[in-house]
Coordinates of C-alpha atoms in Angstrom, one line a residue:
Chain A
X1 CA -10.9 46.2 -4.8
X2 CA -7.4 45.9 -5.9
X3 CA -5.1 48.9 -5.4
X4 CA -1.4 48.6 -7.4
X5 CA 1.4 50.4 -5.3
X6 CA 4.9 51.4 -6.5
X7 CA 6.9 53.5 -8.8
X8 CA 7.4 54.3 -12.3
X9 CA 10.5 55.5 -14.0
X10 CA 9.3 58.9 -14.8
X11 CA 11.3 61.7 -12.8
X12 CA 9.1 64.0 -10.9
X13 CA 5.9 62.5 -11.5
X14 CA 4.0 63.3 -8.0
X15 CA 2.0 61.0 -6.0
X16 CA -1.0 59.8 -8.5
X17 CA -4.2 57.7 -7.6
X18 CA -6.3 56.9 -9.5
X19 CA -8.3 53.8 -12.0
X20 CA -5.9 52.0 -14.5
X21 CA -6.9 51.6 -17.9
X22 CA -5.0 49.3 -20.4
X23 CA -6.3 49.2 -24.2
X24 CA -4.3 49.2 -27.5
X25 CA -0.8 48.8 -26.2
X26 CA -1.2 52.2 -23.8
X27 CA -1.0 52.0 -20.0
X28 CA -2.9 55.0 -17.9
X29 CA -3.7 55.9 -14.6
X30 CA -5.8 58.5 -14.0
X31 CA -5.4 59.5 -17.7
X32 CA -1.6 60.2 -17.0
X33 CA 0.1 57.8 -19.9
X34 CA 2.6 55.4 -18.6
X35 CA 5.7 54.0 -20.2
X36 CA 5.0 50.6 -20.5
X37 CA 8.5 48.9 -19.1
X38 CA 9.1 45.9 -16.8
X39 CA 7.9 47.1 -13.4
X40 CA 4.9 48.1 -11.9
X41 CA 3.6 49.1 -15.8
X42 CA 3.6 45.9 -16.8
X43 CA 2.1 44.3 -12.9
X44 CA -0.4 47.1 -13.9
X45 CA -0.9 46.2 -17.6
X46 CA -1.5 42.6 -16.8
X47 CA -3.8 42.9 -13.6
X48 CA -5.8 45.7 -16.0
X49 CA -6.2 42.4 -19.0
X50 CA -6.5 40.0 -16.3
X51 CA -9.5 41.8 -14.3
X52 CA -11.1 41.9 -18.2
X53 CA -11.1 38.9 -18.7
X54 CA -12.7 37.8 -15.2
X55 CA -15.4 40.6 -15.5
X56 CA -14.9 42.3 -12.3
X57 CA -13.8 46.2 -11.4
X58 CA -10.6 47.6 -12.7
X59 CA -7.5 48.0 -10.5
X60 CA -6.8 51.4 -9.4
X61 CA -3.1 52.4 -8.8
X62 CA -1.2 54.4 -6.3
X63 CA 2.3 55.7 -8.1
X64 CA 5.1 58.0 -8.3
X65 CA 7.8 58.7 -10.1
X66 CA 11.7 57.3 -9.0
X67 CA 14.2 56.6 -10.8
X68 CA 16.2 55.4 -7.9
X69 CA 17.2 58.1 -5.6
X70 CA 14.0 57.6 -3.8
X71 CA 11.8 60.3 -3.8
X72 CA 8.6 58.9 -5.1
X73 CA 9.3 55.8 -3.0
X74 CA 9.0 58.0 -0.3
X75 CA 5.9 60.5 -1.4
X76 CA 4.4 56.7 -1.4
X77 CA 5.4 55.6 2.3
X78 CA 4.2 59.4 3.2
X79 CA 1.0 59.1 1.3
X80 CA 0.1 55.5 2.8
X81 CA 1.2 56.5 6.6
X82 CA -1.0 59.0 6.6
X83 CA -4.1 57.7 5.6
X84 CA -6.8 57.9 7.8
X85 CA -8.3 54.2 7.4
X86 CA -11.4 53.8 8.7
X87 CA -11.5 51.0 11.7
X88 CA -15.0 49.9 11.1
X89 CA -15.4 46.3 9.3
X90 CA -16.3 46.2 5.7
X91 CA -17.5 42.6 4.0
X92 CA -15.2 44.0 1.0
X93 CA -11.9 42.2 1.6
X94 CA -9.2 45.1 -0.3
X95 CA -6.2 43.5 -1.8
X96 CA -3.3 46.1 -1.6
X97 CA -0.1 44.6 -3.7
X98 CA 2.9 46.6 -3.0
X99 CA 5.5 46.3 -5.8
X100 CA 9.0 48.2 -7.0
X101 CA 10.0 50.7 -4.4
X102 CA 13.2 51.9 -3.2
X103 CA 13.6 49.8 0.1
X104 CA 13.7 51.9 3.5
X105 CA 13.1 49.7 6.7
X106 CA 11.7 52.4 9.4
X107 CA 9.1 53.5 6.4
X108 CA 7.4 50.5 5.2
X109 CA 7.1 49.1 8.6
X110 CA 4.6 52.3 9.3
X111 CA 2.9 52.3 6.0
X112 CA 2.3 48.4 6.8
X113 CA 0.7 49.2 10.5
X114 CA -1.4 51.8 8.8
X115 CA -3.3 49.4 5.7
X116 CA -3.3 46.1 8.5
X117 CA -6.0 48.7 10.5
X118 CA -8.2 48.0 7.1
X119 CA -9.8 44.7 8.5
X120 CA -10.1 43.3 5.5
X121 CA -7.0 43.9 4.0
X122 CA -5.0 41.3 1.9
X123 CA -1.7 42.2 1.7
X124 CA 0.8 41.4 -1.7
X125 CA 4.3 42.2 -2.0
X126 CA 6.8 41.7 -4.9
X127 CA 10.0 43.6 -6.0
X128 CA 11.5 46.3 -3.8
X129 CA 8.3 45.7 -1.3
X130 CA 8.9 42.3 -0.9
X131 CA 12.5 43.2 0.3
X132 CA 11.9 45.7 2.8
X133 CA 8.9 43.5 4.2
X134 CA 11.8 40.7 4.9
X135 CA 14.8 43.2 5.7
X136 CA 12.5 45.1 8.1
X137 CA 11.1 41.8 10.0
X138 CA 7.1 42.5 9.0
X139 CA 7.0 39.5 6.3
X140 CA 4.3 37.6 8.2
X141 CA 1.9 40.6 7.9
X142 CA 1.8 39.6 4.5
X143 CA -0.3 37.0 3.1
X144 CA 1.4 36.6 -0.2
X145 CA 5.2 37.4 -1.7
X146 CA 6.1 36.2 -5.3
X147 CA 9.8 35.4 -5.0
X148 CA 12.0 33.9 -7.9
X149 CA 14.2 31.5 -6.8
X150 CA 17.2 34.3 -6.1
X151 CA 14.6 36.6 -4.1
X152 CA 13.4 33.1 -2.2
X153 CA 17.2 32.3 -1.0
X154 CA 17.4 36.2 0.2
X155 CA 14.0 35.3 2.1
X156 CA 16.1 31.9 3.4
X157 CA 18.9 34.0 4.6
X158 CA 18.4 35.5 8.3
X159 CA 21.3 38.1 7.8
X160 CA 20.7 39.5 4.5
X161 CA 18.9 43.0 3.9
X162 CA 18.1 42.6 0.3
X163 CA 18.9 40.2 -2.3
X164 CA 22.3 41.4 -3.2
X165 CA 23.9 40.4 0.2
X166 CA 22.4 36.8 0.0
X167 CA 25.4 34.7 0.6
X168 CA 26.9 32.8 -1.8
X169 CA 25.8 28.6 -0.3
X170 CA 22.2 30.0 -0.2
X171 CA 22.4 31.2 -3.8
X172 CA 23.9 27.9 -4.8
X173 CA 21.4 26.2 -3.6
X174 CA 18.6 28.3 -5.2
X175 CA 17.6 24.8 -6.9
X176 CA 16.9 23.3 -3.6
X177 CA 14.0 25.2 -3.2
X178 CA 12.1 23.0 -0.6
X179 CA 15.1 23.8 2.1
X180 CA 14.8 27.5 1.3
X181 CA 11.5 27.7 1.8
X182 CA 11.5 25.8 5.5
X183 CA 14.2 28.0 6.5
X184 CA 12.4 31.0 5.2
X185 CA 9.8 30.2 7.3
X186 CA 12.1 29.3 10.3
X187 CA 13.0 33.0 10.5
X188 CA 9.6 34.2 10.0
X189 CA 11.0 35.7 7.3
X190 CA 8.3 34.3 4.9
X191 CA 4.3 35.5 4.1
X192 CA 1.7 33.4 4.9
X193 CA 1.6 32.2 1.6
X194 CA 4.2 32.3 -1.2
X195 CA 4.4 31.8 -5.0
X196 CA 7.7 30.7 -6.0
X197 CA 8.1 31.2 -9.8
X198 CA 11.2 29.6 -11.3
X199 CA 11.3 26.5 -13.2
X200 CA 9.2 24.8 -11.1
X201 CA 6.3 27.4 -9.2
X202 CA 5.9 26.2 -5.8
X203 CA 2.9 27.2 -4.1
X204 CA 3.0 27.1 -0.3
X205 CA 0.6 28.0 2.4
X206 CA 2.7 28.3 5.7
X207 CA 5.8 26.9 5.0
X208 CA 3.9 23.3 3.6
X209 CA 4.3 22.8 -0.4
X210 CA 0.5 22.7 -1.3
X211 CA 1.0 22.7 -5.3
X212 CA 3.9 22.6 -7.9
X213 CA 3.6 24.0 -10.8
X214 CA 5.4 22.8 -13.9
X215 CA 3.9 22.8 -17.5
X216 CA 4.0 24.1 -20.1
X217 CA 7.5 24.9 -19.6
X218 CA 9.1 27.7 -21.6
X219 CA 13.0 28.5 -21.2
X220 CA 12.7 31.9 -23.2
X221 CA 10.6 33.3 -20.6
X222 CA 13.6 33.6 -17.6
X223 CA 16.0 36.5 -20.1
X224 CA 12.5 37.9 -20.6
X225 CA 12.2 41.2 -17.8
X226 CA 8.8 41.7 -16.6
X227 CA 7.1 38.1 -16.4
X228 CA 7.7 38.2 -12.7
X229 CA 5.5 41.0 -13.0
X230 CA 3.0 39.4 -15.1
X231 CA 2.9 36.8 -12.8
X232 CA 2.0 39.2 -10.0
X233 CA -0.8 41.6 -11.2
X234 CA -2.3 38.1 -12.8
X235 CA -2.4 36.1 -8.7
X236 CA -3.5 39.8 -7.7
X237 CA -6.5 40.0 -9.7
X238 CA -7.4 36.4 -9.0
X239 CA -7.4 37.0 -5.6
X240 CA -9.8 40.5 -6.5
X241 CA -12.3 37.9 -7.8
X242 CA -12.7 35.8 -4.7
X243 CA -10.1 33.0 -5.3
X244 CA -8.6 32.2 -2.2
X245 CA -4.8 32.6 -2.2
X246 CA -4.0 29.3 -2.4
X247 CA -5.8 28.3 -5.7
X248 CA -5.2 32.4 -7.5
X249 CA -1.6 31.6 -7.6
X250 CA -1.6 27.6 -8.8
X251 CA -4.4 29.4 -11.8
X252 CA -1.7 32.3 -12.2
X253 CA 1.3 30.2 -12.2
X254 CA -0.6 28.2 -15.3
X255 CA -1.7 31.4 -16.9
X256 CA 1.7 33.1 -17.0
X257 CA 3.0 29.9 -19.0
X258 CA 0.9 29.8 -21.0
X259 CA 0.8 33.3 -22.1
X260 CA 4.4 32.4 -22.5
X261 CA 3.7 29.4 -24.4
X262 CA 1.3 30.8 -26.9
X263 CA 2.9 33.9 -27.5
X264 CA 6.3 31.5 -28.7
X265 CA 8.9 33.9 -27.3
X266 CA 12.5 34.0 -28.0
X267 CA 14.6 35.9 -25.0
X268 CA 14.7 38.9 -27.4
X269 CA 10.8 39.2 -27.0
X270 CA 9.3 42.0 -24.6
X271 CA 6.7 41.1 -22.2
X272 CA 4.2 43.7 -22.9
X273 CA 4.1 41.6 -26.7
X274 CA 2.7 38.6 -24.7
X275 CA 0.2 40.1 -22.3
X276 CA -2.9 39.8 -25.2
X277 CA -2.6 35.9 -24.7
X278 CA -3.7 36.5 -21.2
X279 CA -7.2 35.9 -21.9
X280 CA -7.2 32.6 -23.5
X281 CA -4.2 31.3 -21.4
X282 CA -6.5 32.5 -18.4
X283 CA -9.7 30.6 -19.9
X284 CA -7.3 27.6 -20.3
X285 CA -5.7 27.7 -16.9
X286 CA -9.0 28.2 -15.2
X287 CA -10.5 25.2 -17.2
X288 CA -7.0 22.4 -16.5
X289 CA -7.8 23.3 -12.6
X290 CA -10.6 22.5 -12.4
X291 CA -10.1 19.4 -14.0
X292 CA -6.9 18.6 -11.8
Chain B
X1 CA 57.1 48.8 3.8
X2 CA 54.5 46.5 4.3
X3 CA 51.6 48.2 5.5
X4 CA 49.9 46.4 9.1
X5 CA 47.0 44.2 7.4
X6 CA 43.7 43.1 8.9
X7 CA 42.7 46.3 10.8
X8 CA 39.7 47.2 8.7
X9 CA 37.6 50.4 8.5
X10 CA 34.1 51.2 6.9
X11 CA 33.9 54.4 4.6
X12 CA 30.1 54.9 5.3
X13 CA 28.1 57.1 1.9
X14 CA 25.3 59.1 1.5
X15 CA 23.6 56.4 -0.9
X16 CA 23.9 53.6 -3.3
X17 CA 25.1 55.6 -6.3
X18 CA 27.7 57.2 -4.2
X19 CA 29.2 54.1 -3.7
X20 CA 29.2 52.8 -6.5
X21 CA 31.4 55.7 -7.9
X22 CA 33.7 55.5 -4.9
X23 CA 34.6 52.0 -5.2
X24 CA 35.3 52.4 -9.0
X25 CA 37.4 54.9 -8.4
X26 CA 39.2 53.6 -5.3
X27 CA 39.8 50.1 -7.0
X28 CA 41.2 52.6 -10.3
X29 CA 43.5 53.5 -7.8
X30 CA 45.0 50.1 -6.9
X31 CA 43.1 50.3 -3.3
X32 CA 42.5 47.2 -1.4
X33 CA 39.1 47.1 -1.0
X34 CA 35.4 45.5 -0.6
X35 CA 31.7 46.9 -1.0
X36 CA 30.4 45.6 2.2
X37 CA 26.9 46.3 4.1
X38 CA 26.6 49.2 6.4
X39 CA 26.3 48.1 10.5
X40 CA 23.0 46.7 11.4
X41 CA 22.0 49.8 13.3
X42 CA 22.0 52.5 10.7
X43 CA 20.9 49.9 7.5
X44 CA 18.0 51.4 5.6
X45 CA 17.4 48.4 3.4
X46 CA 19.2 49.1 0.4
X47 CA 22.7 50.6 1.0
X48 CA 26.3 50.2 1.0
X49 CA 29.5 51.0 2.6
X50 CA 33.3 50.6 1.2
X51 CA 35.7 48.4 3.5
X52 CA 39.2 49.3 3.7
X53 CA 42.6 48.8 5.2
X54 CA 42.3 51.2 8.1
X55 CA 45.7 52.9 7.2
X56 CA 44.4 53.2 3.9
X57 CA 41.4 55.1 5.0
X58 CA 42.5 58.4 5.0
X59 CA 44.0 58.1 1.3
X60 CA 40.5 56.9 0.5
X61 CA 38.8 59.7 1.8
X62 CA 41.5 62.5 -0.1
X63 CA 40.8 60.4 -3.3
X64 CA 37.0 60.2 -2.9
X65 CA 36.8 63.9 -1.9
X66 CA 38.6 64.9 -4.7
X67 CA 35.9 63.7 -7.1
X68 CA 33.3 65.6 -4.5
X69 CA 32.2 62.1 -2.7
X70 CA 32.2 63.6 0.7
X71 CA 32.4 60.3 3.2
X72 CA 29.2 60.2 6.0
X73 CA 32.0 59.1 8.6
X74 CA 35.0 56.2 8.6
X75 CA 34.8 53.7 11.5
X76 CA 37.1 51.2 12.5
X77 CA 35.6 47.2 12.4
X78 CA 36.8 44.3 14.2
X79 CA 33.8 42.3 12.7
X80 CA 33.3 40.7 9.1
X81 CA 30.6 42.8 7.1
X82 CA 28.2 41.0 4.5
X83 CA 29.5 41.4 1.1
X84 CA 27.3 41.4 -1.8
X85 CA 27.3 38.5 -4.2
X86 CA 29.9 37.9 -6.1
X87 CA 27.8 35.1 -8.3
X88 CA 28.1 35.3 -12.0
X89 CA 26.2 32.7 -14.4
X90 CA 25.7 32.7 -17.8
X91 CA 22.8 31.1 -19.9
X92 CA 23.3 30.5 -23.3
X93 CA 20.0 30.7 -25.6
X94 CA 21.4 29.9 -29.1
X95 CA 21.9 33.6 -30.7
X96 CA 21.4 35.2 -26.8
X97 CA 24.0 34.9 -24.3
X98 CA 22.0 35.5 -20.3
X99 CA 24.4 37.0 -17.8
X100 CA 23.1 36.5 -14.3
X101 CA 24.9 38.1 -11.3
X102 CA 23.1 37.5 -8.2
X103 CA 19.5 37.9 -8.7
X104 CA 20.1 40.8 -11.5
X105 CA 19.6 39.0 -15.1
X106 CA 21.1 40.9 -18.9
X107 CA 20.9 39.0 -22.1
X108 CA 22.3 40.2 -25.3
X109 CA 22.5 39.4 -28.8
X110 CA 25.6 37.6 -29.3
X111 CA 26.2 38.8 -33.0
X112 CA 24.9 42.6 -32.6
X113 CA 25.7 43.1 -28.9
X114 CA 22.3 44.5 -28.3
X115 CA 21.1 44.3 -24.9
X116 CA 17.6 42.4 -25.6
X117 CA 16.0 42.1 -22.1
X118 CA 17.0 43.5 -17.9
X119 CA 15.2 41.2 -15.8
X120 CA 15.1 40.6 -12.0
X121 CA 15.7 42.7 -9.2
X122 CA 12.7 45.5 -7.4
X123 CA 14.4 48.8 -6.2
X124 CA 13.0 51.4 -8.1
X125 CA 15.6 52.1 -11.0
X126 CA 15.4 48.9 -12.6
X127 CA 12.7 50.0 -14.9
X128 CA 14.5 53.4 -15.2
X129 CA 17.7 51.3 -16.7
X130 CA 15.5 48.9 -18.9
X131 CA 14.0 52.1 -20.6
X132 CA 17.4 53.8 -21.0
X133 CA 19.2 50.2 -21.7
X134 CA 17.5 47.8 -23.9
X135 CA 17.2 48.3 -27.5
X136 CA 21.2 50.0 -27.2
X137 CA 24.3 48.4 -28.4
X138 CA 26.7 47.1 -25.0
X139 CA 29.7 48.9 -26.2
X140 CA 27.4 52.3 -26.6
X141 CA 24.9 52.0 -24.2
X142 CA 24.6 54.2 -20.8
X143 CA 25.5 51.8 -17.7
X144 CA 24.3 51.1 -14.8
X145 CA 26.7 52.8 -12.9
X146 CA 26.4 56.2 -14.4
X147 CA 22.3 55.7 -13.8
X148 CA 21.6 53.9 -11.0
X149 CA 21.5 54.5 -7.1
X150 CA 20.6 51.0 -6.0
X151 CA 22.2 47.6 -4.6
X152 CA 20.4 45.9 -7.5
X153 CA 21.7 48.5 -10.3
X154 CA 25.3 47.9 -8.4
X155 CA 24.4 44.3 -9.6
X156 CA 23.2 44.6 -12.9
X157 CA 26.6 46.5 -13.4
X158 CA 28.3 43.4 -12.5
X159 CA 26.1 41.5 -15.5
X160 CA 26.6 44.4 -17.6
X161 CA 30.4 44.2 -17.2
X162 CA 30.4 40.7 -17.7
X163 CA 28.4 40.8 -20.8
X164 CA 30.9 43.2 -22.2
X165 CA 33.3 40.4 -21.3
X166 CA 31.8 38.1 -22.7
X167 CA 30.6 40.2 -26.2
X168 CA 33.9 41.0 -26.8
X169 CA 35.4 37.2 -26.6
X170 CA 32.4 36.1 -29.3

């Protein structure tokens, strides 16, 4: 089962849970409409098409509203600290993948210790998550982060507590991306696994480069906001379906290009316009890895 | 007279969005100063502080209380503080111009000005700004710093003010 955590830009929107649902251009959860915007929308919107298209359960989400001061981040740290998981071993591995959220350090690191009692628990993290996981020293309880090359030099750099501090050498050398990811992992400042989207994808499984990913390549897609997020509800429902880690994010990285690719996008395009090509990109990407 | 340089002092904030408006308003005021990260031991994750001359300090504080920014506390630093990035790129795309400052990313329309796409960045206004942002002229639009409470909507201001910049040399 995959469960979607983060925030939406709707002001006082309280703590929701509930199944996602994703037909005709309109995003719900729990019947509650959704603006459909870069964010956890569109990591919702794509993980909803993706989960489709493989035939397996629908994501369910747990959201609030923030616009930035905070307070549904928080109603979402609350709501996951206190959840009374139960300690006894399930065969159903649950894939919780944490995304934007307004980055406190003492809260995530108890919201973490409560879903790692879940013993089958797969832990994602991109966005604001992904950031407190580093800044608060817990990275390695996570077995996947989705960094772009700008979030990967934040993970490279020991002293910085979110991506705006990351000093300038490290950010010039964004393009060295095998460096950043070795001294990521130096630091322990790195998941288990990583997908590095950028113009190459990297794909590592602890700290060793296990795939690149390169083609088709599509330069509109970097202006584009919310392909990030694509990219992360698409390696999220993969994993739902049984793919290991490893191979979810070299078939995501493919998918997300070429939903890019066959929706021929100029950097005016929005990314919700491209998500209907996730089907057949999916069907493609699936069939090229297998035959690679 | 000269004022004694290189003793520094942090003006610690409430949040994000309060700093933000203080240093806009310090640096309107010809103030020497920096937005810096808070000390390690009181760091939340996504916060800031404004470094200063510590004889200017106390002028800070008058000016920032006058506009009802009430400081947390002003410490004196002997150390260097992490600064956030002062990294501006552009990417042009034909008719789109791509301002990247840090890890925040705005493109416009070079002949309209219209703000086309907000990418990058994960603290939780970022979606709140691409809703209220894209679609809207540069020149009219609301801006990050009048909306946002977060380190990345401190540095999608930075884009933002270079895409004016930029807009306007076109």
């Amino acid at each position: 089962m995959l469960t979607i955590i983060g925030t939406v830009p709707l002001k006082g929107m309280p703590l929701t849970l509930g199944s996602c649902k994703f037909s005709n251009g309109k995003l719900k959860v729990d019947d509650l409409e959704l603006p459909l915007i870069n964010g956890t929308s569109v990591m919702i919107a794509a993980a909803v098409t993706t989960s489709g298209s493989l035939g397996i359960k629908t994501p369910q989400a747990i959201l609030a509203g923030d616009t930035g001061s905070g307070d549904g981040s928080n109603l979402i740290y609350r709501f996951l600290r206190d959840q009374k998981c139960s300690l006894h071993a399930s065969s159903n591995q649950e894939i919780f993948a944490l995304h934007y959220i307004k980055p406190n350090i003492l809260y995530i690191k108890e919201a973490v210790k409560r879903l790692k009692r879940k013993p089958n628990a797969i832990l994602v993290a991109d966005a604001g998550a992904m950031y407190v996981a580093k800044a608060a020293g817990i990275a390695k309880e996570f077995d996947l982060f989705t960094p772009d090359l700008g979030e990967m030099a934040f993970l490279a750099d020991p002293e910085a507590v979110h991506p705006a501090y990351v000093r300038n050498y490290l950010f010039e050398n964004a393009n060295d991306v095998d460096s950043l990811i070795k001294q990521a992992y130096e630091y322990s400042n790195a998941s288990n696994f990583l997908l590095v989207k950028g113009a190459i994808d990297y794909v590592v499984d602890r700290a060793t480069v296990v795939a690149k990913v390169v083609e088709p390549s599509v330069a509109a897609l970097e202006p584009i906001g919310g392909t990030g997020d694509s990219l992360s509800g698409i390696v999220s429902s993969l994993i739902d379906s049984g793919l290991d880690i490893k191979h979810a994010a070299i078939i995501a990285a493919k998918t997300n290009r070429l939903m890019g690719k066959y929706s021929n996008p100029n950097p005016s395009t929005k990314v919700w316009e491209m998500l209907s090509n996730i089907p057949k990109a999916l069907q493609e990407a699936k069939t090229v890895s297998t035959l690679g | 007279m000269a004022k004694a340089k290189n003793q520094k002092s942090l003006i610690l904030l409430n949040d994000v969005s309060e700093a933000i408006k203080a240093e806009h308003l310090l640096k309107a005021k010809k103030l020497d100063i920096k937005v810096v990260a808070p000390p390690v031991e009181i760091r939340i994750g996504c916060d800031l502080a404004i470094e200063t001359e510590l004889l200017d300090s106390y002028e800070a504080k008058k000016i920032l209380e006058a506009y009802k920014i009430k400081p947390i506390k002003i410490i004196p630093l002997s150390s260097t503080q992490l600064e956030p990035t002062d990294i501006i790129k552009k990417v042009d795309f034909g008719d789109y111009l791509m301002i990247k400052a840090g890890h925040m990313k705005l493109s416009f329309n070079k002949t309209t000005g219209e703000i086309v796409n907000i990418s990058g960045g994960g603290c939780s206004d970022i979606p709140f700004l691409a809703l209220r942002m894209v679609g809207n002229s540069l020149i009219k639009t609301e801006k990050p710093e009048d909306l946002g409470c977060t380190l990345c909507a401190y540095m999608l201001q930075k884009a933002y003010e270079e895409a004016v910049r930029s807009y306007r040399r076109v």
